[in-house]
Amino acid sequence: MSRQLSTVNVNAQRNKGISFKLDLQSYTLMIALVLIAVIFSIFTGGEYLSSRNLSNLFTQMSVIAVLAVGMTLVIVAGHIDLSVGSLVGLTGGIAAILQVWHGWSTFSVVFAAIIIGAILGLWQGWWVAYRAVPAFIVTLGGMLVFRGILIGLSKGQTIAPMSESFKQIGNSYLPYVPGYILALVSIVILVFWTIRNRSKRMNMGLMIPAATVDYGKVAVYSILILLITYMLNRYYGIPVPFLIVALLSIIFIFISNKTAFGRYIYAIGGNQEAAALSGINIKRNILWVFIIMGGLSGVAGVLLTSRLNAATVNAGNMYELDAIAACVIGGTSLMGGKGKIFGALIGALIMASIDNGMSIMNIETFWQYIVKGLILIIAVWIDISSKK
């Protein structure tokens, strides 16, 4: 009997250690982000944390964040997409051509950009899923094809200006009062979701974290929401691109965690053979992953063209690498089967923060590339080391 009790105690201590390790890993990104903010704030005399700069930072990260949401699903499924940068340029260019040269309305060009992105994602997904061509090759070819189509359609010209309504997508703000109302609604939903989740796990007989842990997280998140809202409202309000990123993130976090499709993607990336034996339609799910990635590339193309008020042949250049880096920094494994959209968003914010902070400090561009490259290497090394 005493031996059984000692075994139970050892296992309990072991589980506590594992839980602590997982919690530490989940908060490492947040700690890194805070350190980056403190360092840049010191070296810029507080300018980095000013309301104006934070507003610009959230606006700048929006394009990469949207791409990182889709790229997380692609990488978790065990694939890669190198074409998203060119697809951002192409969909944004098509939106500009339809509006500036052909007089289409804002709603029509936005819808067209997203649908064209999804169709081109479907085309790439068909090659990957149903013709077994490696995604690396298909999307590398897509990167060249889409950039070539953009140059051909635009005749190498910069297409501008966009209509006022289109510019508002990437350059408008949610006013102060609606911003605070939205923040309070978000906090209420967060509290309700936490209570519901704890009740559901209790009814199912699953392990439940201590109430102080769950509600402590809710308190921290609520303070952050109110603080961010307050800082952004000191400028012009909450940037609309940031709201678009938040909405898409909530949708796809729900899809990845609470739907059969989301669980299938993790199963396919974790062990494709086991997933096939479990009856999962691998080809169809992989196809949908690339369709989603294409549609989100269309959204990113609209945001970029709107923010710049123009479409150029170089738009979206190298964005695919920033999106992949954001995912990897956020904890997504390049081997597939592991990754979280929230982590990818933090990774996108870290990448944007480095660019933004070094730009304020007037550090030369080549140093920005060097720093981001080193961070990417270190992030992959940490991922490999944790598996060992």
Tab-separated table of C-alpha atoms in Angstrom:
chain	number	residue	atom	x	y	z
A	1	MET	CA	0.000	0.000	0.000
A	2	SER	CA	2.778	2.421	0.944
A	3	ARG	CA	4.562	1.599	-2.352
A	4	GLN	CA	1.393	2.475	-4.293
A	5	LEU	CA	1.053	5.760	-2.424
A	6	SER	CA	4.667	6.661	-3.104
A	7	THR	CA	4.177	5.864	-6.789
A	8	VAL	CA	1.113	8.120	-6.906
A	9	ASN	CA	3.067	10.930	-5.229
A	10	VAL	CA	5.948	10.578	-7.705
A	11	ASN	CA	3.556	10.659	-10.660
A	12	ALA	CA	1.787	13.705	-9.231
A	13	GLN	CA	5.087	15.534	-8.828
A	14	ARG	CA	6.064	14.514	-12.357
A	15	ASN	CA	2.754	15.833	-13.738
A	16	LYS	CA	3.265	19.099	-11.898
A	17	GLY	CA	6.709	19.391	-13.453
A	18	ILE	CA	5.338	18.734	-16.923
A	19	SER	CA	2.527	21.252	-16.368
A	20	PHE	CA	5.027	23.862	-15.169
A	21	LYS	CA	7.219	23.221	-18.203
A	22	LEU	CA	4.306	23.622	-20.597
A	23	ASP	CA	3.180	26.819	-18.871
A	24	LEU	CA	6.725	28.179	-19.011
A	25	GLN	CA	6.929	27.447	-22.744
A	26	SER	CA	3.588	29.095	-23.394
A	27	TYR	CA	4.623	32.301	-21.626
A	28	THR	CA	8.141	32.510	-23.063
A	29	LEU	CA	6.915	34.465	-26.084
A	30	MET	CA	5.083	36.957	-23.906
A	31	ILE	CA	8.202	37.446	-21.784
A	32	ALA	CA	10.295	37.942	-24.949
A	33	LEU	CA	7.797	40.487	-26.250
A	34	VAL	CA	7.912	42.430	-22.982
A	35	LEU	CA	11.713	42.422	-23.024
A	36	ILE	CA	11.750	43.692	-26.623
A	37	ALA	CA	9.354	46.494	-25.660
A	38	VAL	CA	11.450	47.477	-22.623
A	39	ILE	CA	14.733	47.461	-24.567
A	40	PHE	CA	13.422	49.514	-27.481
A	41	SER	CA	11.624	51.878	-25.115
A	42	ILE	CA	14.895	52.576	-23.313
A	43	PHE	CA	16.894	53.122	-26.505
A	44	THR	CA	14.213	55.310	-28.119
A	45	GLY	CA	13.529	57.472	-25.090
A	46	GLY	CA	10.012	56.077	-24.665
A	47	GLU	CA	8.979	56.727	-28.267
A	48	TYR	CA	8.529	53.010	-28.945
A	49	LEU	CA	5.679	52.731	-26.406
A	50	SER	CA	3.957	55.940	-27.476
A	51	SER	CA	0.338	55.657	-28.560
A	52	ARG	CA	1.159	56.767	-32.098
A	53	ASN	CA	3.892	54.173	-32.544
A	54	LEU	CA	1.823	51.350	-31.034
A	55	SER	CA	-0.982	52.210	-33.464
A	56	ASN	CA	1.471	52.115	-36.376
A	57	LEU	CA	2.951	48.854	-35.077
A	58	PHE	CA	-0.408	47.061	-34.960
A	59	THR	CA	-1.251	48.361	-38.428
A	60	GLN	CA	2.103	47.268	-39.861
A	61	MET	CA	1.856	43.757	-38.431
A	62	SER	CA	-1.644	43.163	-39.820
A	63	VAL	CA	-0.607	41.806	-43.238
A	64	ILE	CA	1.957	39.337	-41.866
A	65	ALA	CA	-0.420	38.363	-39.044
A	66	VAL	CA	-3.183	37.438	-41.513
A	67	LEU	CA	-0.700	35.354	-43.516
A	68	ALA	CA	0.630	33.741	-40.316
A	69	VAL	CA	-2.884	32.562	-39.403
A	70	GLY	CA	-3.170	30.592	-42.646
A	71	MET	CA	0.480	29.533	-42.676
A	72	THR	CA	0.049	27.947	-39.248
A	73	LEU	CA	-2.559	25.571	-40.652
A	74	VAL	CA	-0.378	24.790	-43.669
A	75	ILE	CA	2.696	23.998	-41.571
A	76	VAL	CA	0.726	22.055	-38.955
A	77	ALA	CA	-0.589	19.894	-41.813
A	78	GLY	CA	3.030	19.097	-42.721
A	79	HIS	CA	3.401	21.386	-45.761
A	80	ILE	CA	4.767	24.809	-46.673
A	81	ASP	CA	3.591	27.675	-48.890
A	82	LEU	CA	6.240	29.834	-50.532
A	83	SER	CA	3.811	31.616	-52.844
A	84	VAL	CA	1.878	33.749	-50.365
A	85	GLY	CA	4.018	36.869	-50.884
A	86	SER	CA	3.464	36.799	-54.644
A	87	LEU	CA	-0.211	35.971	-54.106
A	88	VAL	CA	-0.557	39.016	-51.824
A	89	GLY	CA	0.923	41.180	-54.577
A	90	LEU	CA	-1.253	39.598	-57.279
A	91	THR	CA	-4.580	39.825	-55.408
A	92	GLY	CA	-3.844	43.375	-54.286
A	93	GLY	CA	-2.827	44.274	-57.836
A	94	ILE	CA	-6.009	42.776	-59.283
A	95	ALA	CA	-8.085	44.742	-56.761
A	96	ALA	CA	-6.318	47.955	-57.808
A	97	ILE	CA	-6.702	47.201	-61.539
A	98	LEU	CA	-10.417	46.478	-61.197
A	99	GLN	CA	-11.044	49.665	-59.238
A	100	VAL	CA	-8.675	52.197	-60.857
A	101	TRP	CA	-8.859	51.016	-64.471
A	102	HIS	CA	-12.369	49.531	-64.584
A	103	GLY	CA	-14.261	51.486	-61.938
A	104	TRP	CA	-15.437	48.588	-59.751
A	105	SER	CA	-16.834	49.328	-56.297
A	106	THR	CA	-14.842	48.650	-53.137
A	107	PHE	CA	-17.017	45.719	-52.060
A	108	SER	CA	-16.701	44.093	-55.499
A	109	VAL	CA	-12.900	44.339	-55.671
A	110	VAL	CA	-12.454	43.052	-52.106
A	111	PHE	CA	-14.713	40.087	-52.841
A	112	ALA	CA	-12.900	39.446	-56.142
A	113	ALA	CA	-9.455	39.536	-54.478
A	114	ILE	CA	-10.448	36.989	-51.828
A	115	ILE	CA	-12.163	34.667	-54.318
A	116	ILE	CA	-9.242	34.806	-56.766
A	117	GLY	CA	-6.834	34.062	-53.907
A	118	ALA	CA	-8.960	31.066	-52.860
A	119	ILE	CA	-9.141	29.767	-56.454
A	120	LEU	CA	-5.373	29.994	-56.878
A	121	GLY	CA	-4.987	28.269	-53.501
A	122	LEU	CA	-7.332	25.563	-54.816
A	123	TRP	CA	-5.120	25.155	-57.877
A	124	GLN	CA	-1.999	24.691	-55.751
A	125	GLY	CA	-3.790	22.422	-53.283
A	126	TRP	CA	-4.944	20.182	-56.141
A	127	TRP	CA	-1.350	19.596	-57.229
A	128	VAL	CA	-0.249	18.878	-53.652
A	129	ALA	CA	-3.195	16.743	-52.509
A	130	TYR	CA	-4.294	14.923	-55.655
A	131	ARG	CA	-1.105	14.788	-57.723
A	132	ALA	CA	1.334	14.248	-54.815
A	133	VAL	CA	3.692	16.999	-55.972
A	134	PRO	CA	5.656	18.313	-52.954
A	135	ALA	CA	4.206	21.562	-51.641
A	136	PHE	CA	7.673	23.125	-51.667
A	137	ILE	CA	7.899	22.681	-55.459
A	138	VAL	CA	4.270	23.609	-56.207
A	139	THR	CA	4.354	26.819	-54.181
A	140	LEU	CA	7.847	27.738	-55.393
A	141	GLY	CA	6.493	27.500	-58.914
A	142	GLY	CA	3.399	29.438	-57.802
A	143	MET	CA	5.607	32.196	-56.415
A	144	LEU	CA	7.119	32.717	-59.871
A	145	VAL	CA	3.853	32.255	-61.783
A	146	PHE	CA	1.860	34.703	-59.653
A	147	ARG	CA	4.586	37.363	-59.756
A	148	GLY	CA	4.777	36.982	-63.519
A	149	ILE	CA	0.996	37.340	-63.880
A	150	LEU	CA	1.087	40.512	-61.755
A	151	ILE	CA	3.804	42.060	-63.918
A	152	GLY	CA	1.908	41.114	-67.066
A	153	LEU	CA	-1.468	42.437	-65.902
A	154	SER	CA	-0.089	45.695	-64.506
A	155	LYS	CA	2.393	46.181	-67.392
A	156	GLY	CA	4.977	46.961	-64.740
A	157	GLN	CA	3.126	50.102	-63.628
A	158	THR	CA	2.230	51.398	-60.189
A	159	ILE	CA	-1.572	51.496	-60.018
A	160	ALA	CA	-2.998	54.341	-57.929
A	161	PRO	CA	-4.844	56.061	-56.356
A	162	MET	CA	-7.548	53.929	-54.795
A	163	SER	CA	-11.011	55.211	-53.883
A	164	GLU	CA	-11.573	56.782	-50.490
A	165	SER	CA	-13.725	53.864	-49.287
A	166	PHE	CA	-11.006	51.362	-50.233
A	167	LYS	CA	-8.323	53.393	-48.442
A	168	GLN	CA	-10.426	53.340	-45.282
A	169	ILE	CA	-9.957	49.562	-44.987
A	170	GLY	CA	-6.294	49.902	-44.098
A	171	ASN	CA	-6.166	53.441	-42.741
A	172	SER	CA	-9.268	53.981	-40.599
A	173	TYR	CA	-9.834	53.655	-36.853
A	174	LEU	CA	-12.623	52.580	-34.535
A	175	PRO	CA	-13.675	55.633	-32.459
A	176	TYR	CA	-13.047	55.860	-28.737
A	177	VAL	CA	-16.464	54.917	-27.302
A	178	PRO	CA	-17.088	51.918	-29.615
A	179	GLY	CA	-13.508	50.832	-28.863
A	180	TYR	CA	-14.136	50.692	-25.120
A	181	ILE	CA	-17.487	48.972	-25.663
A	182	LEU	CA	-15.781	46.337	-27.813
A	183	ALA	CA	-13.104	45.852	-25.148
A	184	LEU	CA	-15.721	45.314	-22.424
A	185	VAL	CA	-17.677	42.895	-24.621
A	186	SER	CA	-14.449	40.954	-25.270
A	187	ILE	CA	-13.789	40.684	-21.540
A	188	VAL	CA	-17.348	39.468	-20.863
A	189	ILE	CA	-17.007	36.828	-23.589
A	190	LEU	CA	-13.642	35.766	-22.152
A	191	VAL	CA	-15.122	35.314	-18.670
A	192	PHE	CA	-18.153	33.454	-20.033
A	193	TRP	CA	-15.959	31.177	-22.162
A	194	THR	CA	-13.725	30.332	-19.184
A	195	ILE	CA	-16.692	29.499	-16.935
A	196	ARG	CA	-18.323	27.404	-19.670
A	197	ASN	CA	-15.098	25.536	-20.432
A	198	ARG	CA	-14.476	24.708	-16.769
A	199	SER	CA	-18.063	23.514	-16.343
A	200	LYS	CA	-17.837	21.368	-19.479
A	201	ARG	CA	-14.576	19.727	-18.360
A	202	MET	CA	-16.026	19.092	-14.914
A	203	ASN	CA	-19.115	17.382	-16.370
A	204	MET	CA	-16.875	15.202	-18.550
A	205	GLY	CA	-14.721	14.197	-15.588
A	206	LEU	CA	-11.564	15.796	-17.016
A	207	MET	CA	-8.804	17.500	-15.060
A	208	ILE	CA	-9.481	21.167	-14.308
A	209	PRO	CA	-6.772	23.749	-13.554
A	210	ALA	CA	-7.040	25.560	-10.242
A	211	ALA	CA	-9.604	28.361	-10.288
A	212	THR	CA	-6.891	30.867	-9.367
A	213	VAL	CA	-4.954	29.874	-12.504
A	214	ASP	CA	-7.868	30.134	-14.951
A	215	TYR	CA	-9.354	33.307	-13.527
A	216	GLY	CA	-5.889	34.765	-12.983
A	217	LYS	CA	-5.307	34.413	-16.732
A	218	VAL	CA	-8.654	36.057	-17.406
A	219	ALA	CA	-7.674	38.967	-15.151
A	220	VAL	CA	-4.310	39.407	-16.900
A	221	TYR	CA	-5.869	39.223	-20.366
A	222	SER	CA	-8.589	41.688	-19.341
A	223	ILE	CA	-6.015	44.178	-18.072
A	224	LEU	CA	-4.050	43.834	-21.317
A	225	ILE	CA	-7.181	44.389	-23.417
A	226	LEU	CA	-8.093	47.534	-21.484
A	227	LEU	CA	-4.499	48.806	-21.515
A	228	ILE	CA	-4.112	48.315	-25.275
A	229	THR	CA	-7.491	49.936	-25.899
A	230	TYR	CA	-6.540	52.899	-23.713
A	231	MET	CA	-3.174	53.380	-25.445
A	232	LEU	CA	-4.662	53.147	-28.938
A	233	ASN	CA	-7.518	55.495	-28.030
A	234	ARG	CA	-4.976	58.117	-26.985
A	235	TYR	CA	-4.092	58.337	-30.687
A	236	TYR	CA	-6.986	57.943	-33.166
A	237	GLY	CA	-8.553	54.751	-31.847
A	238	ILE	CA	-8.227	51.047	-32.642
A	239	PRO	CA	-6.904	50.502	-36.206
A	240	VAL	CA	-9.383	48.648	-38.430
A	241	PRO	CA	-6.644	46.301	-39.793
A	242	PHE	CA	-5.961	45.209	-36.210
A	243	LEU	CA	-9.672	44.472	-35.727
A	244	ILE	CA	-9.660	42.396	-38.936
A	245	VAL	CA	-6.689	40.390	-37.630
A	246	ALA	CA	-8.432	39.873	-34.279
A	247	LEU	CA	-11.644	38.695	-35.960
A	248	LEU	CA	-9.848	36.260	-38.278
A	249	SER	CA	-7.771	34.972	-35.366
A	250	ILE	CA	-10.841	34.229	-33.254
A	251	ILE	CA	-12.504	32.423	-36.161
A	252	PHE	CA	-9.518	30.226	-36.954
A	253	ILE	CA	-8.591	29.562	-33.333
A	254	PHE	CA	-12.122	28.227	-32.927
A	255	ILE	CA	-11.819	26.186	-36.141
A	256	SER	CA	-8.461	24.691	-35.166
A	257	ASN	CA	-9.477	23.819	-31.593
A	258	LYS	CA	-13.208	23.115	-31.684
A	259	THR	CA	-14.000	21.573	-35.084
A	260	ALA	CA	-13.366	18.198	-36.662
A	261	PHE	CA	-11.514	19.856	-39.554
A	262	GLY	CA	-9.067	21.509	-37.160
A	263	ARG	CA	-8.348	18.284	-35.307
A	264	TYR	CA	-7.923	16.455	-38.618
A	265	ILE	CA	-5.212	18.922	-39.650
A	266	TYR	CA	-3.240	18.260	-36.469
A	267	ALA	CA	-3.710	14.511	-36.900
A	268	ILE	CA	-2.509	14.608	-40.522
A	269	GLY	CA	0.569	16.645	-39.623
A	270	GLY	CA	1.353	14.484	-36.602
A	271	ASN	CA	1.104	11.105	-38.347
A	272	GLN	CA	-0.376	10.961	-41.822
A	273	GLU	CA	-0.453	7.160	-41.977
A	274	ALA	CA	-2.322	6.899	-38.674
A	275	ALA	CA	-4.714	9.632	-39.815
A	276	ALA	CA	-5.460	7.705	-43.019
A	277	LEU	CA	-6.082	4.504	-41.062
A	278	SER	CA	-8.459	6.460	-38.817
A	279	GLY	CA	-10.638	7.263	-41.832
A	280	ILE	CA	-9.613	10.911	-42.302
A	281	ASN	CA	-9.889	12.135	-45.899
A	282	ILE	CA	-6.363	13.493	-46.178
A	283	LYS	CA	-6.578	14.804	-49.751
A	284	ARG	CA	-9.748	16.801	-49.168
A	285	ASN	CA	-8.486	18.358	-45.942
A	286	ILE	CA	-5.127	19.323	-47.449
A	287	LEU	CA	-6.979	20.885	-50.382
A	288	TRP	CA	-9.037	23.006	-47.983
A	289	VAL	CA	-5.924	24.129	-46.127
A	290	PHE	CA	-4.498	25.615	-49.332
A	291	ILE	CA	-7.858	27.164	-50.265
A	292	ILE	CA	-7.956	28.892	-46.877
A	293	MET	CA	-4.363	30.051	-47.296
A	294	GLY	CA	-5.205	31.507	-50.705
A	295	GLY	CA	-8.273	33.325	-49.381
A	296	LEU	CA	-6.303	34.812	-46.490
A	297	SER	CA	-3.614	35.915	-48.963
A	298	GLY	CA	-6.379	37.809	-50.747
A	299	VAL	CA	-7.354	39.509	-47.484
A	300	ALA	CA	-3.707	40.422	-46.870
A	301	GLY	CA	-3.420	41.759	-50.430
A	302	VAL	CA	-6.405	44.041	-49.861
A	303	LEU	CA	-4.969	45.305	-46.542
A	304	LEU	CA	-1.554	46.022	-48.077
A	305	THR	CA	-2.915	47.802	-51.166
A	306	SER	CA	-5.321	49.826	-49.032
A	307	ARG	CA	-2.621	50.900	-46.584
A	308	LEU	CA	-0.219	51.916	-49.361
A	309	ASN	CA	-2.994	53.398	-51.534
A	310	ALA	CA	-1.300	51.747	-54.508
A	311	ALA	CA	-0.375	48.418	-56.058
A	312	THR	CA	3.167	47.779	-57.274
A	313	VAL	CA	4.922	44.831	-58.904
A	314	ASN	CA	7.089	44.404	-55.780
A	315	ALA	CA	4.182	44.310	-53.324
A	316	GLY	CA	4.364	41.360	-50.934
A	317	ASN	CA	7.964	40.558	-51.837
A	318	MET	CA	9.496	38.144	-49.260
A	319	TYR	CA	6.341	38.193	-47.134
A	320	GLU	CA	6.212	34.411	-47.227
A	321	LEU	CA	9.460	34.260	-45.251
A	322	ASP	CA	8.154	36.692	-42.639
A	323	ALA	CA	4.968	34.630	-42.281
A	324	ILE	CA	6.913	31.379	-41.904
A	325	ALA	CA	9.281	33.019	-39.420
A	326	ALA	CA	6.325	34.305	-37.377
A	327	CYS	CA	4.887	30.782	-37.191
A	328	VAL	CA	8.193	29.180	-36.213
A	329	ILE	CA	8.949	31.829	-33.602
A	330	GLY	CA	5.429	31.260	-32.276
A	331	GLY	CA	6.157	27.577	-31.660
A	332	THR	CA	4.873	25.944	-34.848
A	333	SER	CA	6.992	22.917	-35.725
A	334	LEU	CA	8.210	22.659	-39.314
A	335	MET	CA	7.814	18.873	-38.952
A	336	GLY	CA	4.039	19.330	-38.694
A	337	GLY	CA	1.445	18.390	-36.091
A	338	LYS	CA	2.297	21.165	-33.630
A	339	GLY	CA	1.480	24.837	-33.585
A	340	LYS	CA	-0.961	27.446	-32.335
A	341	ILE	CA	-2.442	30.423	-34.140
A	342	PHE	CA	-2.094	32.612	-31.040
A	343	GLY	CA	1.617	31.811	-30.931
A	344	ALA	CA	1.968	32.739	-34.617
A	345	LEU	CA	0.297	36.091	-33.911
A	346	ILE	CA	2.770	36.793	-31.116
A	347	GLY	CA	5.537	35.768	-33.516
A	348	ALA	CA	4.225	38.236	-36.110
A	349	LEU	CA	4.125	40.951	-33.452
A	350	ILE	CA	7.726	40.149	-32.450
A	351	MET	CA	8.877	40.384	-36.078
A	352	ALA	CA	7.038	43.677	-36.571
A	353	SER	CA	8.353	45.004	-33.244
A	354	ILE	CA	11.947	44.345	-34.280
A	355	ASP	CA	11.452	46.119	-37.614
A	356	ASN	CA	9.634	49.000	-35.987
A	357	GLY	CA	12.040	49.484	-33.087
A	358	MET	CA	15.170	49.320	-35.227
A	359	SER	CA	13.633	51.755	-37.708
A	360	ILE	CA	12.943	54.267	-34.915
A	361	MET	CA	16.572	53.887	-33.820
A	362	ASN	CA	17.656	54.583	-37.438
A	363	ILE	CA	19.569	51.317	-37.585
A	364	GLU	CA	20.547	50.392	-41.129
A	365	THR	CA	18.302	47.951	-42.989
A	366	PHE	CA	20.908	45.209	-43.339
A	367	TRP	CA	21.065	44.850	-39.541
A	368	GLN	CA	17.327	44.239	-39.457
A	369	TYR	CA	17.707	41.304	-41.846
A	370	ILE	CA	20.620	39.912	-39.821
A	371	VAL	CA	18.751	40.134	-36.506
A	372	LYS	CA	15.553	38.561	-37.877
A	373	GLY	CA	17.554	35.762	-39.498
A	374	LEU	CA	19.373	34.973	-36.252
A	375	ILE	CA	16.085	34.978	-34.307
A	376	LEU	CA	14.614	32.503	-36.801
A	377	ILE	CA	17.611	30.161	-36.467
A	378	ILE	CA	17.452	30.306	-32.672
A	379	ALA	CA	13.686	29.637	-32.704
A	380	VAL	CA	14.142	26.498	-34.830
A	381	TRP	CA	17.024	25.358	-32.638
A	382	ILE	CA	14.842	25.718	-29.524
A	383	ASP	CA	12.094	23.685	-31.228
A	384	ILE	CA	14.533	20.889	-32.117
A	385	SER	CA	16.123	20.910	-28.673
A	386	SER	CA	12.744	20.661	-26.918
A	387	LYS	CA	11.917	17.534	-28.932
A	388	LYS	CA	15.189	15.883	-27.929
